[in-house]
Amino acid sequence: MRVLSVLSLILGLATFPSFAQQAADTTAPESASPATAQPDGPVTAKKWMISAANPLAAKAGARILREGGTAADAAIAVQAVLGLVEPQSSGLGGGAFVIYYDAKSGKLTTLDGRETAPMDATPRLFQDDQGEPLKFFEAVVGGRSVGVPGTPKLLEEIYKRWGKTEWKSLFDDAIALSTHGFAVSPRLEKLVAKDAKRLVIDPLASAYFLPGGKPLEVGNILVNPAYTESLTALATGGSAAFYTGDIAAAIVEKIRGAVDNPGVMRKADLATYEVKEREPVCVPYRGNDICGMGPPSSGALTVGQILGMLAPFDLAALGPDDPASWQLIGDASRLAFADRGRYMADSDYVPLPVKGLVDPAYLATRSALLQPGLRLEEAKPGTPKWDHAGLLADDEAIELPSTSHFSIIDQFGNALSMTTTIENGFGSRLMVAGFLLNNELTDFSFRSHRNGVPIANRVEPGKRPRSSMSPTIVMKDGKPSFLIGSPGGSRIITYVAKTIIAKIDWGMNVQQAIALPHVVNRFGTFDLEKGTKAESMATELEAMGYKTKVRDLNSGLHGIVVSEDGLEGGADPRREGVVIGE
Ligand code: DON
């Protein structure tokens, strides 16, 4: 963020509080950062707002919002640009979840555009001949890990439900950028350099990210004619142009033809893909309803469990500088992650006690295990009330960085919170038609059973891998009051819970809440954010008996607060995000 602020100054662009951004120049290569929050100060606005992980993507969304489009329209424009300028994180080859508040009906809807396992996938997909789990990257790189993408159909679905602007025009900015070029960002340069040895496996990925054998450099102007063609097909033919026809054929050929690690996807898997509407999961917390994505995401359930367990404790009195706050948050997270590992998966395939897991009486029993200042010895799964009977073993799944989150409010009061991903940075490393294919299937447990007992999140044909993505809308008195979400693998859950606590309990503005250093505990060890004051928690947490580890904690939180005073937006200083509003 600081870097971007400086960049903005150099480029002579306004940064704070908010300003009217010119419509995108559709002929020139673009690199400018349009607006960004200051380290401590949010961007403010009255009518509409967008917070997203890349300035060019935010700018495309802002144009749609300024011209009278809805949050759904803007999301389509944002995703189309993100797939180009942040190709390692999300795109047409991936999946996403959306939570949408429709101001007219007052209804909150969650849509599941998660990838599915092909019908020929079996629980042994990520096991060797002896039934032992493959190493993570052996599974990721190649065709085996690719799930049927959900993002193109999800974009069409949100448009059908809530779109207003002409569909075709929503792709204009992305098409202009892929045709005329955009400047490679510092983050893209860094990530390409780090991943060069894997990107070489695919000729198209290699030619695009390592032209002439050299990794892309910041400021290089990158054009992507294949992406222009794919977007044009989507703009003119709708999602059918993606799920059937030339693009679908190219996807299947690439996956099945991957030299070392072919996958089993067929054209029929693509042609039958469906977005699913799910029941939003809402959990009360200090007079608010924390609403988000239910299964196959573990996001809203786990965030809700953490907050529900913390409700009896006076975190406001303890404050963010007291390690006792983090000890309670950390142990609540450990208990929630224990339930997540045991119970959470695609509820279309496994009986899942959704209501039981966030039932206030159950959370009270879990909360009673927490003691201020005293480390919880062992975090075991609990026994929530079952909707159905079931017996499951604890899960095993590995997740690593990419993904993007954006939040949007339009001038009509509609609100959208969307987390979008191709899973690992650069996904499966296979490129088709100008975009990367996901490796989302490695979000399944590689083991299918433990001591003969099945694992809920095992691979099954047509199933959706468990996610941690937590696009959230906090509701207050029936209206959206806070939109938030993040990338970060399973740490997403802890980033989102922390940001909600920082806002609600510690009274921080959205930018402070996002920037607040991360102190994360999922499985016993506290991760303390490197280079921040979180490091100073180590001594006291270790004295309580915890292990600690100082490390980068690369969230990408993008949030908007809605109040009677207007809109207040924050963007994560750990990435390249910006807020634009009017
Ligand atoms: O759905 C999930 O939970 C993961 N595939 C998200 C991956 C992710 O956030 C990587 N993060 N930086």
Coordinates of C-alpha atoms and ligand atoms in Angstrom, one line a residue:
M1 CA 0.0 0.0 0.0
R2 CA 2.7 2.4 1.0
V3 CA 4.5 1.6 -2.3
L4 CA 1.3 2.2 -4.2
S5 CA 0.8 5.5 -2.4
V6 CA 4.2 6.6 -3.5
L7 CA 3.5 5.3 -7.0
S8 CA 0.3 7.3 -7.0
L9 CA 2.1 10.4 -6.0
I10 CA 4.7 10.0 -8.7
L11 CA 1.9 9.5 -11.2
G12 CA 0.1 12.5 -9.8
L13 CA -3.0 10.6 -8.8
A14 CA -5.2 11.5 -5.9
T15 CA -5.1 8.9 -3.1
F16 CA -7.4 10.0 -0.3
P17 CA -10.2 10.2 0.6
S18 CA -11.9 9.4 -2.7
F19 CA -12.2 10.9 -6.1
A20 CA -13.8 10.6 -9.4
Q21 CA -11.7 8.4 -11.6
Q22 CA -11.7 8.8 -15.4
A23 CA -13.2 6.0 -17.4
A24 CA -10.6 3.5 -18.5
D25 CA -8.6 4.6 -21.6
T26 CA -9.2 1.7 -23.9
T27 CA -6.2 2.1 -26.1
A28 CA -3.2 2.7 -24.0
P29 CA -1.3 0.2 -21.8
E30 CA -2.3 0.8 -18.2
S31 CA -0.5 0.6 -14.9
A32 CA -1.7 3.4 -12.7
S33 CA -3.0 3.0 -9.2
P34 CA -6.3 4.9 -9.0
A35 CA -6.9 5.3 -5.3
T36 CA -5.7 3.6 -2.2
A37 CA -6.3 3.7 1.5
Q38 CA -3.6 5.2 3.7
P39 CA -1.9 2.8 6.3
D40 CA -4.4 4.0 9.0
G41 CA -7.1 5.8 7.1
P42 CA -9.9 4.3 5.1
V43 CA -11.3 5.7 1.9
T44 CA -14.7 7.3 2.4
A45 CA -17.6 7.8 -0.1
K46 CA -21.3 8.3 -0.1
K47 CA -22.8 6.5 -3.2
W48 CA -20.8 3.4 -4.2
M49 CA -17.5 1.7 -3.4
I50 CA -15.2 -1.1 -4.5
S51 CA -12.3 -2.6 -2.7
A52 CA -10.2 -5.1 -4.7
A53 CA -6.7 -6.6 -4.9
N54 CA -5.6 -4.8 -8.1
P55 CA -5.9 -1.2 -9.2
L56 CA -6.9 -2.0 -12.8
A57 CA -9.6 -4.4 -11.7
A58 CA -11.0 -2.0 -9.1
K59 CA -11.0 0.7 -11.8
A60 CA -13.0 -1.5 -14.2
G61 CA -15.5 -2.1 -11.5
A62 CA -15.7 1.5 -10.5
R63 CA -16.5 2.6 -14.1
I64 CA -19.5 0.2 -14.1
L65 CA -20.7 1.5 -10.7
R66 CA -20.3 5.1 -11.8
E67 CA -22.3 4.5 -14.9
G68 CA -25.2 3.1 -12.9
G69 CA -24.4 -0.6 -12.9
T70 CA -25.2 -2.9 -10.0
A71 CA -22.7 -4.6 -7.7
A72 CA -23.2 -7.8 -9.8
D73 CA -22.4 -6.0 -13.0
A74 CA -19.2 -4.5 -11.4
A75 CA -18.2 -7.9 -10.1
I76 CA -18.2 -9.4 -13.6
A77 CA -16.0 -6.5 -14.9
V78 CA -13.6 -6.9 -11.9
Q79 CA -13.3 -10.7 -12.3
A80 CA -12.6 -10.3 -16.1
V81 CA -9.7 -7.9 -15.3
L82 CA -8.4 -9.9 -12.3
G83 CA -8.1 -13.0 -14.5
L84 CA -5.7 -11.0 -16.7
V85 CA -3.7 -8.9 -14.3
E86 CA -3.6 -11.3 -11.3
P87 CA -3.7 -14.6 -13.4
Q88 CA -1.9 -16.5 -10.6
S89 CA -4.9 -15.9 -8.2
S90 CA -8.2 -16.3 -10.0
G91 CA -9.8 -16.4 -13.4
L92 CA -12.0 -18.2 -15.8
G93 CA -10.3 -21.5 -15.1
G94 CA -11.2 -21.4 -11.4
G95 CA -14.1 -21.2 -8.9
A96 CA -15.6 -18.7 -6.5
F97 CA -18.3 -18.0 -3.9
V98 CA -20.5 -14.9 -3.8
I99 CA -22.7 -13.5 -1.0
Y100 CA -25.1 -10.9 -2.3
Y101 CA -27.5 -8.6 -0.6
D102 CA -30.3 -7.5 -2.8
A103 CA -31.5 -4.1 -1.5
K104 CA -34.9 -4.3 -3.2
S105 CA -36.0 -7.6 -1.7
G106 CA -33.8 -7.3 1.4
K107 CA -32.7 -10.9 0.7
L108 CA -29.2 -12.4 1.3
T109 CA -28.1 -15.1 -1.2
T110 CA -25.1 -17.3 -1.3
L111 CA -24.0 -18.8 -4.6
D112 CA -21.6 -21.7 -4.9
G113 CA -19.4 -21.6 -8.1
R114 CA -16.9 -24.0 -6.7
E115 CA -15.1 -26.5 -9.0
T116 CA -16.3 -30.1 -9.1
A117 CA -14.4 -33.3 -9.4
P118 CA -14.8 -35.0 -12.8
M119 CA -17.2 -38.0 -12.8
D120 CA -14.2 -40.4 -13.4
A121 CA -12.4 -39.2 -10.3
T122 CA -12.1 -41.7 -7.4
P123 CA -11.1 -41.4 -3.7
R124 CA -7.7 -42.7 -4.8
L125 CA -7.0 -39.7 -7.1
F126 CA -4.2 -38.3 -5.0
Q127 CA -2.8 -41.6 -3.7
D128 CA 0.1 -43.8 -5.1
D129 CA -0.2 -47.5 -5.9
Q130 CA 0.1 -48.4 -2.2
G131 CA -2.7 -46.0 -1.2
E132 CA -0.3 -43.5 0.3
P133 CA -0.9 -39.7 -0.3
L134 CA 1.1 -38.1 -3.1
K135 CA 3.4 -35.2 -2.2
F136 CA 1.6 -31.9 -2.6
F137 CA 3.2 -30.6 -5.7
E138 CA 3.3 -34.0 -7.4
A139 CA -0.5 -33.8 -7.2
V140 CA -0.8 -30.1 -8.0
V141 CA 1.2 -29.7 -11.2
G142 CA -0.5 -31.2 -14.3
G143 CA -4.0 -32.3 -15.2
R144 CA -4.9 -34.4 -12.2
S145 CA -5.7 -31.6 -9.8
V146 CA -8.0 -29.6 -12.2
G147 CA -11.6 -29.3 -11.2
V148 CA -14.4 -28.3 -13.5
P149 CA -14.2 -24.5 -13.4
G150 CA -17.2 -22.6 -11.9
T151 CA -16.3 -19.0 -12.3
P152 CA -17.7 -18.4 -15.9
K153 CA -21.1 -19.8 -15.0
L154 CA -21.2 -18.0 -11.7
L155 CA -20.6 -14.7 -13.5
E156 CA -23.5 -15.5 -15.7
E157 CA -25.7 -16.5 -12.8
I158 CA -25.1 -13.3 -10.8
Y159 CA -25.9 -11.4 -14.0
K160 CA -29.2 -13.2 -14.6
R161 CA -30.2 -12.5 -11.0
W162 CA -29.0 -9.0 -10.4
G163 CA -27.4 -7.6 -13.6
K164 CA -28.6 -4.4 -15.3
T165 CA -25.8 -3.2 -17.6
E166 CA -25.5 -4.8 -21.0
W167 CA -23.7 -8.1 -20.5
K168 CA -21.3 -7.7 -23.4
S169 CA -20.1 -4.3 -22.3
L170 CA -19.0 -5.7 -18.9
F171 CA -15.9 -7.3 -20.6
D172 CA -14.9 -4.1 -22.4
D173 CA -12.1 -3.0 -20.0
A174 CA -10.6 -6.5 -19.7
I175 CA -10.7 -6.9 -23.5
A176 CA -9.0 -3.5 -24.0
L177 CA -6.3 -4.4 -21.5
S178 CA -5.6 -7.9 -22.9
T179 CA -5.5 -6.5 -26.4
H180 CA -3.5 -3.3 -25.9
G181 CA -1.5 -4.5 -22.9
F182 CA -1.1 -3.8 -19.2
A183 CA 2.0 -3.3 -17.1
V184 CA 3.3 -6.3 -15.0
S185 CA 2.9 -5.4 -11.3
P186 CA 5.6 -5.9 -8.7
R187 CA 3.6 -8.8 -7.2
L188 CA 3.2 -10.6 -10.5
E189 CA 7.0 -10.2 -11.2
K190 CA 7.8 -11.7 -7.8
L191 CA 5.5 -14.6 -8.0
V192 CA 6.5 -15.5 -11.6
A193 CA 10.2 -15.5 -10.6
K194 CA 9.5 -17.7 -7.6
D195 CA 7.5 -20.2 -9.7
A196 CA 9.5 -20.3 -12.9
K197 CA 10.7 -23.9 -12.4
R198 CA 7.1 -25.1 -12.3
L199 CA 5.7 -22.9 -15.1
V200 CA 8.1 -24.4 -17.6
I201 CA 6.0 -27.6 -17.7
D202 CA 3.4 -26.1 -19.9
P203 CA 4.4 -24.6 -23.3
L204 CA 1.7 -21.9 -23.2
A205 CA 2.3 -20.9 -19.6
S206 CA 6.0 -20.9 -20.3
A207 CA 5.7 -18.7 -23.4
Y208 CA 3.4 -16.2 -21.5
F209 CA 5.1 -15.9 -18.1
L210 CA 8.7 -16.7 -19.2
P211 CA 9.0 -15.1 -22.6
G212 CA 12.3 -16.1 -24.2
G213 CA 13.0 -18.2 -21.1
K214 CA 13.1 -15.1 -18.9
P215 CA 10.6 -14.4 -16.1
L216 CA 8.3 -11.3 -16.7
E217 CA 9.6 -8.1 -15.1
V218 CA 7.7 -5.3 -13.5
G219 CA 6.6 -2.7 -16.1
N220 CA 6.8 -5.2 -19.0
I221 CA 3.7 -4.5 -21.1
L222 CA 1.9 -7.8 -21.4
V223 CA -0.7 -8.6 -24.1
N224 CA -2.9 -11.7 -24.0
P225 CA -4.7 -12.2 -27.4
A226 CA -5.9 -15.7 -26.4
Y227 CA -7.6 -14.1 -23.4
T228 CA -9.1 -11.5 -25.6
E229 CA -10.6 -14.3 -27.7
S230 CA -12.0 -16.2 -24.7
L231 CA -13.5 -13.0 -23.2
T232 CA -15.0 -12.1 -26.6
A233 CA -16.6 -15.6 -26.8
L234 CA -18.0 -15.2 -23.3
A235 CA -19.3 -11.7 -24.0
T236 CA -21.1 -12.8 -27.2
G237 CA -22.0 -16.4 -26.5
G238 CA -22.5 -16.4 -22.7
S239 CA -21.1 -19.2 -20.5
A240 CA -22.1 -21.9 -23.1
A241 CA -19.2 -20.6 -25.2
F242 CA -17.0 -21.7 -22.3
Y243 CA -18.6 -25.0 -21.2
T244 CA -19.1 -26.4 -24.7
G245 CA -17.3 -25.8 -28.0
D246 CA -13.7 -24.9 -28.7
I247 CA -12.7 -23.6 -25.2
A248 CA -14.1 -26.8 -23.5
A249 CA -12.4 -29.0 -26.0
A250 CA -9.1 -27.2 -25.4
I251 CA -9.5 -27.6 -21.6
V252 CA -10.1 -31.3 -21.9
E253 CA -7.3 -31.9 -24.3
K254 CA -4.9 -30.0 -22.1
I255 CA -5.9 -31.9 -18.9
R256 CA -5.9 -35.4 -20.4
G257 CA -2.8 -34.7 -22.4
A258 CA -0.7 -33.4 -19.5
V259 CA 2.6 -35.4 -20.0
D260 CA 3.5 -36.5 -16.5
N261 CA 0.3 -36.1 -14.6
P262 CA -2.8 -36.4 -16.8
G263 CA -6.3 -35.8 -15.4
V264 CA -9.6 -37.5 -16.2
M265 CA -12.0 -34.7 -17.1
R266 CA -14.3 -35.1 -20.0
K267 CA -16.4 -32.7 -22.1
A268 CA -19.5 -34.0 -20.3
D269 CA -18.1 -32.8 -17.0
L270 CA -17.9 -29.3 -18.3
A271 CA -21.2 -29.4 -20.2
T272 CA -23.1 -30.4 -17.0
Y273 CA -21.5 -28.0 -14.6
E274 CA -24.0 -26.1 -12.3
V275 CA -23.8 -23.2 -10.0
K276 CA -25.6 -24.0 -6.7
E277 CA -27.6 -21.6 -4.5
R278 CA -26.9 -22.5 -0.9
E279 CA -28.5 -21.4 2.4
P280 CA -26.4 -18.6 3.9
V281 CA -24.9 -19.5 7.3
C282 CA -25.5 -16.7 9.8
V283 CA -24.2 -16.7 13.3
P284 CA -25.0 -13.9 15.9
Y285 CA -22.1 -11.9 17.4
R286 CA -22.7 -9.0 19.7
G287 CA -25.9 -7.8 18.1
N288 CA -24.7 -8.5 14.5
D289 CA -25.3 -11.5 12.2
I290 CA -22.1 -12.7 10.7
C291 CA -23.3 -14.2 7.3
G292 CA -21.4 -16.2 4.8
M293 CA -20.8 -19.2 2.7
G294 CA -21.9 -22.6 4.0
P295 CA -20.7 -26.0 2.7
P296 CA -18.8 -26.9 0.6
S297 CA -17.0 -24.0 2.2
S298 CA -16.0 -24.3 5.8
G299 CA -15.7 -20.5 5.9
A300 CA -18.8 -19.2 7.5
L301 CA -19.2 -22.2 9.9
T302 CA -15.7 -21.9 11.2
V303 CA -15.6 -18.1 11.4
G304 CA -19.1 -18.4 13.1
Q305 CA -17.8 -21.0 15.6
I306 CA -14.8 -18.9 16.6
L307 CA -16.9 -15.8 17.2
G308 CA -19.7 -17.7 18.9
M309 CA -17.2 -19.3 21.3
L310 CA -15.7 -15.9 22.1
A311 CA -19.0 -14.1 22.7
P312 CA -18.9 -14.7 26.5
F313 CA -15.5 -13.0 26.8
D314 CA -14.9 -9.3 27.2
L315 CA -12.3 -8.9 24.4
A316 CA -13.0 -5.1 24.3
A317 CA -11.7 -4.8 27.8
L318 CA -8.6 -7.0 27.1
G319 CA -7.8 -5.1 23.9
P320 CA -5.5 -6.0 20.9
D321 CA -2.2 -5.5 22.8
D322 CA -2.9 -8.1 25.5
P323 CA -1.7 -11.6 24.6
A324 CA -4.7 -13.0 26.6
S325 CA -7.0 -11.8 23.8
W326 CA -5.0 -13.7 21.3
Q327 CA -4.8 -16.8 23.5
L328 CA -8.6 -16.9 23.7
I329 CA -9.0 -16.2 19.9
G330 CA -6.3 -18.8 19.2
D331 CA -7.8 -21.6 21.4
A332 CA -11.3 -20.8 20.0
S333 CA -9.8 -21.2 16.5
R334 CA -8.1 -24.5 17.4
L335 CA -11.5 -25.9 18.6
A336 CA -13.2 -24.7 15.5
F337 CA -10.5 -26.1 13.2
A338 CA -10.9 -29.5 15.0
D339 CA -14.6 -29.6 14.1
R340 CA -13.8 -28.4 10.6
G341 CA -11.3 -31.3 10.1
R342 CA -13.8 -33.8 11.3
Y343 CA -17.2 -32.7 9.9
M344 CA -16.9 -30.1 7.1
A345 CA -17.1 -31.1 3.4
D346 CA -19.5 -30.9 0.5
S347 CA -22.9 -31.5 2.2
D348 CA -24.3 -32.9 -1.0
Y349 CA -22.1 -35.9 -0.4
V350 CA -21.7 -36.2 3.4
P351 CA -24.2 -35.7 6.1
L352 CA -23.1 -32.5 7.8
P353 CA -24.5 -31.0 11.1
V354 CA -24.6 -27.5 9.7
K355 CA -27.1 -26.2 12.3
G356 CA -25.6 -28.3 15.1
L357 CA -22.1 -26.8 14.5
V358 CA -23.3 -23.3 15.2
D359 CA -26.1 -24.0 17.6
P360 CA -25.7 -21.5 20.5
A361 CA -26.0 -24.3 23.1
Y362 CA -23.3 -26.4 21.4
L363 CA -21.0 -23.3 21.1
A364 CA -21.5 -22.6 24.8
T365 CA -20.2 -26.1 25.7
R366 CA -17.2 -25.5 23.4
S367 CA -16.7 -22.0 24.9
A368 CA -16.6 -23.4 28.4
L369 CA -13.3 -25.1 27.4
L370 CA -11.6 -21.7 27.0
Q371 CA -9.8 -20.2 30.0
P372 CA -8.2 -16.8 29.9
G373 CA -4.4 -17.1 30.3
L374 CA -4.5 -20.9 30.4
R375 CA -3.5 -22.9 27.3
L376 CA -6.1 -25.5 26.1
E377 CA -4.2 -28.8 26.3
E378 CA -5.8 -30.5 23.4
A379 CA -8.3 -29.2 20.8
K380 CA -10.5 -32.2 20.0
P381 CA -13.6 -32.2 17.7
G382 CA -16.8 -31.9 19.7
T383 CA -20.1 -33.7 19.2
P384 CA -22.6 -31.3 17.7
K385 CA -26.2 -32.3 17.3
W386 CA -26.5 -34.3 14.1
D387 CA -29.0 -33.6 11.4
H388 CA -28.2 -37.2 10.4
A389 CA -26.1 -39.9 12.0
G390 CA -22.5 -40.3 10.8
L391 CA -19.0 -41.4 11.8
L392 CA -16.1 -39.7 10.2
A393 CA -12.3 -39.5 10.6
D394 CA -10.2 -36.3 10.8
D395 CA -9.3 -34.8 7.6
E396 CA -5.9 -34.1 5.9
A397 CA -5.7 -31.4 3.3
I398 CA -3.0 -28.9 2.3
E399 CA -3.6 -25.4 0.9
L400 CA -1.1 -22.8 -0.3
P401 CA -1.2 -19.2 -1.6
S402 CA -3.1 -17.5 -4.4
T403 CA -6.8 -16.3 -4.5
S404 CA -8.4 -12.9 -4.4
H405 CA -11.3 -11.2 -2.5
F406 CA -13.3 -8.1 -3.5
S407 CA -16.2 -6.2 -1.9
I408 CA -18.6 -3.9 -3.7
I409 CA -21.5 -1.6 -2.8
D410 CA -23.5 0.0 -5.6
Q411 CA -25.6 3.2 -5.5
F412 CA -28.8 1.2 -5.0
G413 CA -27.6 -0.3 -1.8
N414 CA -26.9 -3.8 -3.2
A415 CA -23.8 -5.4 -1.6
L416 CA -21.5 -8.2 -2.9
S417 CA -18.7 -10.0 -1.2
M418 CA -16.8 -12.5 -3.5
T419 CA -13.8 -14.7 -3.0
T420 CA -12.3 -16.2 -6.2
T421 CA -9.5 -18.6 -6.8
I422 CA -7.5 -21.0 -8.9
E423 CA -6.2 -22.4 -5.5
N424 CA -2.4 -22.6 -5.5
G425 CA -0.4 -19.6 -7.1
F426 CA -0.7 -20.3 -10.9
G427 CA -3.1 -23.3 -10.2
S428 CA -2.2 -26.5 -12.0
R429 CA 0.3 -24.4 -14.1
L430 CA -1.6 -25.5 -17.2
M431 CA -2.7 -22.7 -19.5
V432 CA -5.5 -22.8 -22.0
A433 CA -7.1 -20.0 -24.1
G434 CA -5.3 -17.2 -22.2
F435 CA -6.0 -18.4 -18.6
L436 CA -4.7 -20.8 -16.1
L437 CA -6.5 -23.9 -15.0
N438 CA -7.1 -24.4 -11.3
N439 CA -5.7 -27.1 -9.0
E440 CA -8.7 -26.9 -6.7
L441 CA -9.1 -30.7 -6.4
T442 CA -6.0 -30.7 -4.0
D443 CA -8.3 -29.0 -1.5
F444 CA -9.7 -32.5 -1.0
S445 CA -8.1 -34.8 1.6
F446 CA -5.5 -36.9 -0.1
R447 CA -6.2 -39.7 2.3
S448 CA -9.7 -41.2 1.8
H449 CA -9.9 -43.2 5.1
R450 CA -8.1 -43.3 8.4
N451 CA -8.0 -46.8 10.1
G452 CA -10.9 -47.8 7.8
V453 CA -13.0 -44.8 8.8
P454 CA -13.9 -42.5 5.9
I455 CA -12.9 -38.9 5.8
A456 CA -15.7 -36.4 5.0
N457 CA -13.6 -34.4 2.6
R458 CA -12.4 -37.4 0.5
V459 CA -12.5 -37.2 -3.3
E460 CA -15.7 -38.5 -4.9
P461 CA -17.0 -38.0 -8.5
G462 CA -18.9 -34.7 -9.0
K463 CA -18.1 -33.6 -5.4
R464 CA -16.8 -30.1 -4.5
P465 CA -13.6 -29.9 -2.4
R466 CA -13.9 -28.3 1.0
S467 CA -13.0 -24.6 0.9
S468 CA -12.0 -22.1 3.6
M469 CA -13.0 -19.1 1.5
S470 CA -15.2 -16.8 3.7
P471 CA -16.8 -14.0 1.7
T472 CA -18.8 -12.4 4.5
I473 CA -21.5 -9.8 4.9
V474 CA -22.1 -8.7 8.5
M475 CA -25.7 -7.7 8.9
K476 CA -26.9 -5.2 11.5
D477 CA -30.7 -4.7 11.9
G478 CA -31.3 -6.6 8.7
K479 CA -29.0 -4.5 6.6
P480 CA -25.3 -5.0 5.5
S481 CA -22.9 -3.2 7.8
F482 CA -19.6 -4.7 6.9
L483 CA -18.3 -6.7 3.8
I484 CA -15.1 -8.6 4.2
G485 CA -13.1 -11.6 2.9
S486 CA -9.6 -12.7 2.1
P487 CA -7.3 -15.1 0.4
G488 CA -4.9 -17.2 2.6
G489 CA -5.8 -20.9 2.4
S490 CA -7.3 -22.1 5.6
R491 CA -5.8 -19.0 7.4
I492 CA -8.6 -17.1 5.6
I493 CA -10.9 -18.1 8.4
T494 CA -8.6 -16.6 11.0
Y495 CA -7.9 -13.4 9.0
V496 CA -11.7 -12.8 8.6
A497 CA -12.5 -13.5 12.2
K498 CA -9.7 -11.2 13.4
T499 CA -10.8 -8.3 11.2
I500 CA -14.4 -8.7 12.5
I501 CA -13.2 -8.7 16.1
A502 CA -10.9 -5.7 15.5
K503 CA -13.9 -3.7 14.1
I504 CA -16.6 -4.8 16.5
D505 CA -14.7 -5.4 19.8
W506 CA -11.8 -3.0 19.4
G507 CA -13.6 -0.2 17.5
M508 CA -11.0 0.1 14.7
N509 CA -11.9 1.6 11.4
V510 CA -11.8 -0.8 8.5
Q511 CA -8.3 0.0 7.3
Q512 CA -6.9 -0.4 10.8
A513 CA -8.8 -3.6 11.3
I514 CA -7.4 -5.0 8.1
A515 CA -3.8 -3.8 8.7
L516 CA -3.8 -5.1 12.3
P517 CA -0.9 -7.7 12.5
H518 CA -2.0 -11.3 12.3
V519 CA -1.7 -13.7 15.3
V520 CA -3.0 -17.0 14.0
N521 CA -3.6 -20.4 15.6
R522 CA -5.2 -23.3 13.8
F523 CA -3.6 -26.5 15.0
G524 CA -1.6 -25.6 18.1
T525 CA 1.3 -23.3 17.0
F526 CA 0.8 -19.6 17.0
D527 CA 1.9 -17.9 13.7
L528 CA 3.0 -14.4 14.4
E529 CA 3.2 -12.0 11.5
K530 CA 6.8 -11.2 10.6
G531 CA 8.1 -7.7 10.8
T532 CA 5.1 -6.5 13.0
K533 CA 4.4 -6.0 16.6
A534 CA 2.7 -9.4 16.6
E535 CA 6.3 -10.8 17.1
S536 CA 6.4 -9.3 20.6
M537 CA 3.6 -11.7 21.7
A538 CA 6.0 -14.6 21.4
T539 CA 7.4 -14.4 25.0
E540 CA 4.1 -14.4 26.8
L541 CA 2.4 -17.0 24.5
E542 CA 5.4 -19.3 25.0
A543 CA 5.2 -18.8 28.7
M544 CA 1.6 -20.1 28.5
G545 CA 3.1 -23.2 26.8
Y546 CA 2.4 -22.5 23.1
K547 CA 4.9 -23.0 20.3
T548 CA 5.2 -19.8 18.2
K549 CA 6.5 -19.3 14.7
V550 CA 7.3 -15.9 13.1
R551 CA 6.3 -15.9 9.4
D552 CA 4.8 -13.9 6.5
L553 CA 1.0 -14.0 6.7
N554 CA -0.1 -12.9 3.3
S555 CA -3.8 -12.0 3.7
G556 CA -5.6 -10.0 1.0
L557 CA -8.5 -8.5 3.1
H558 CA -10.7 -6.1 1.1
G559 CA -13.6 -4.6 3.1
I560 CA -16.3 -2.0 3.1
V561 CA -18.2 -0.6 6.2
V562 CA -21.7 0.8 5.6
S563 CA -23.1 3.2 8.1
E564 CA -25.4 6.1 8.3
D565 CA -22.4 8.3 7.7
G566 CA -21.7 6.7 4.3
L567 CA -19.1 4.1 3.1
E568 CA -15.7 3.4 4.4
G569 CA -13.3 1.1 2.6
G570 CA -10.0 -0.6 3.4
A571 CA -7.5 -2.5 1.3
D572 CA -4.9 -4.9 2.6
P573 CA -1.4 -3.3 2.7
R574 CA 0.1 -6.8 2.3
R575 CA -1.0 -6.8 -1.4
E576 CA -1.6 -4.3 -4.2
G577 CA -5.2 -3.6 -3.5
V578 CA -7.1 -0.2 -3.7
V579 CA -10.4 1.3 -2.8
I580 CA -12.4 3.5 -5.1
G581 CA -15.6 5.2 -4.2
E582 CA -17.7 8.3 -4.9
Ligands
DON1 O1 -10.8 -22.7 -1.3 C1 -9.9 -22.6 -0.5 O2 -10.0 -22.5 0.7 C2 -8.5 -22.5 -1.1 N1 -8.4 -23.1 -2.4 C3 -8.1 -21.1 -1.2 C4 -6.7 -20.9 -1.6 C5 -6.1 -19.7 -1.0 O3 -6.7 -18.9 -0.4 C6 -4.7 -19.5 -1.3 N2 -4.2 -18.3 -0.6 N3 -3.6 -17.5 -0.5

